[in-house]
Tab-separated table of C-alpha atoms in Angstrom:
chain	number	residue	atom	x	y	z
I	196	MET	CA	16.173	17.573	-28.493
I	197	LYS	CA	17.804	18.092	-24.974
I	198	ARG	CA	14.738	19.803	-23.238
I	199	ILE	CA	12.364	16.779	-24.713
I	200	ILE	CA	14.964	14.383	-23.612
I	201	THR	CA	15.602	16.141	-20.240
I	202	THR	CA	11.524	16.352	-19.491
I	203	PHE	CA	11.448	11.963	-20.593
I	204	LEU	CA	14.234	11.523	-18.052
I	205	PHE	CA	12.627	13.639	-15.122
I	206	PHE	CA	9.900	11.959	-16.142
I	207	ILE	CA	11.252	8.516	-15.211
I	208	LEU	CA	13.271	9.089	-12.658
I	209	THR	CA	10.515	10.380	-10.421
I	210	ILE	CA	7.147	7.548	-11.123
I	211	PRO	CA	9.144	5.715	-8.754
I	212	LEU	CA	8.971	7.885	-6.477
I	213	TYR	CA	4.986	7.568	-6.617
I	214	ALA	CA	4.645	3.870	-5.722
I	215	VAL	CA	3.578	2.336	-2.632
I	216	ASP	CA	5.426	0.260	-0.768
I	217	TYR	CA	2.976	-1.740	1.307
I	218	SER	CA	6.394	-4.380	1.847
I	219	GLU	CA	8.292	-1.793	3.874
I	220	MET	CA	5.157	-0.923	6.621
I	221	SER	CA	4.604	-3.472	9.039
I	222	THR	CA	1.260	-5.915	9.676
I	223	GLN	CA	0.024	-3.398	12.355
I	224	GLU	CA	0.753	-0.378	9.956
I	225	LEU	CA	-1.153	-1.906	7.575
I	226	ILE	CA	-3.643	-3.153	10.056
I	227	GLU	CA	-4.483	0.669	11.309
I	228	ILE	CA	-4.657	1.747	7.565
I	229	MET	CA	-7.451	-0.619	6.913
I	230	GLY	CA	-10.120	1.163	5.112
I	231	TYR	CA	-7.544	4.452	3.941
I	232	VAL	CA	-6.516	3.087	1.167
I	233	GLU	CA	-6.554	5.016	-2.348
I	234	LYS	CA	-8.638	2.616	-4.635
I	235	LYS	CA	-6.072	2.430	-6.992
I	236	ASN	CA	-3.336	1.328	-4.662
I	237	LEU	CA	-6.210	-1.629	-2.945
I	238	ASN	CA	-5.314	-4.475	-5.068
I	239	LYS	CA	-1.303	-4.137	-3.687
I	240	PHE	CA	-2.644	-3.563	-0.569
I	241	ASN	CA	-5.172	-6.570	-0.377
I	242	LYS	CA	-2.056	-8.808	-1.960
I	243	GLU	CA	0.142	-7.889	0.648
I	244	LEU	CA	-2.271	-7.809	3.756
I	245	LYS	CA	-2.772	-11.183	3.095
I	246	SER	CA	-0.090	-12.783	2.679
I	247	ARG	CA	0.519	-11.230	6.538
I	248	VAL	CA	-2.556	-13.413	7.885
I	249	PRO	CA	-0.711	-16.480	8.361
I	250	THR	CA	2.466	-15.050	10.584
I	251	MET	CA	0.118	-12.722	12.596
I	252	ASN	CA	-0.144	-12.464	16.395
I	253	THR	CA	-3.480	-13.249	18.229
I	254	GLN	CA	-4.008	-9.458	18.786
I	255	GLU	CA	-3.138	-8.712	15.639
I	256	LYS	CA	-5.954	-11.302	13.580
I	257	GLU	CA	-8.602	-9.485	16.101
I	258	LYS	CA	-7.844	-6.414	14.610
I	259	TYR	CA	-7.610	-7.530	11.224
I	260	LYS	CA	-11.154	-9.211	11.904
I	261	LYS	CA	-12.752	-6.210	13.299
I	262	ASN	CA	-10.772	-3.685	10.233
I	263	LEU	CA	-11.722	-6.262	7.696
I	264	LYS	CA	-15.745	-4.239	7.820
I	265	LYS	CA	-14.206	-0.748	6.692
I	266	LEU	CA	-12.412	-2.588	3.195
I	267	GLU	CA	-15.718	-3.692	2.466
I	268	LYS	CA	-17.117	-0.552	2.246
């Protein structure tokens, strides 16, 4: 029984280590990884990226628009 509880706790405590938190990344970093995000994380990535668009400067918007083609593939 102790072994089962220990195994369960191990999995519960290690699951957050595999979660990707795009809110911790800079806008520039998000733009750079466009097209390279795993499909399972794509919804979180797109949500965070779209929330950043209104605050992007001119250079970031140009790179963002250029890299949009990568997301469509």
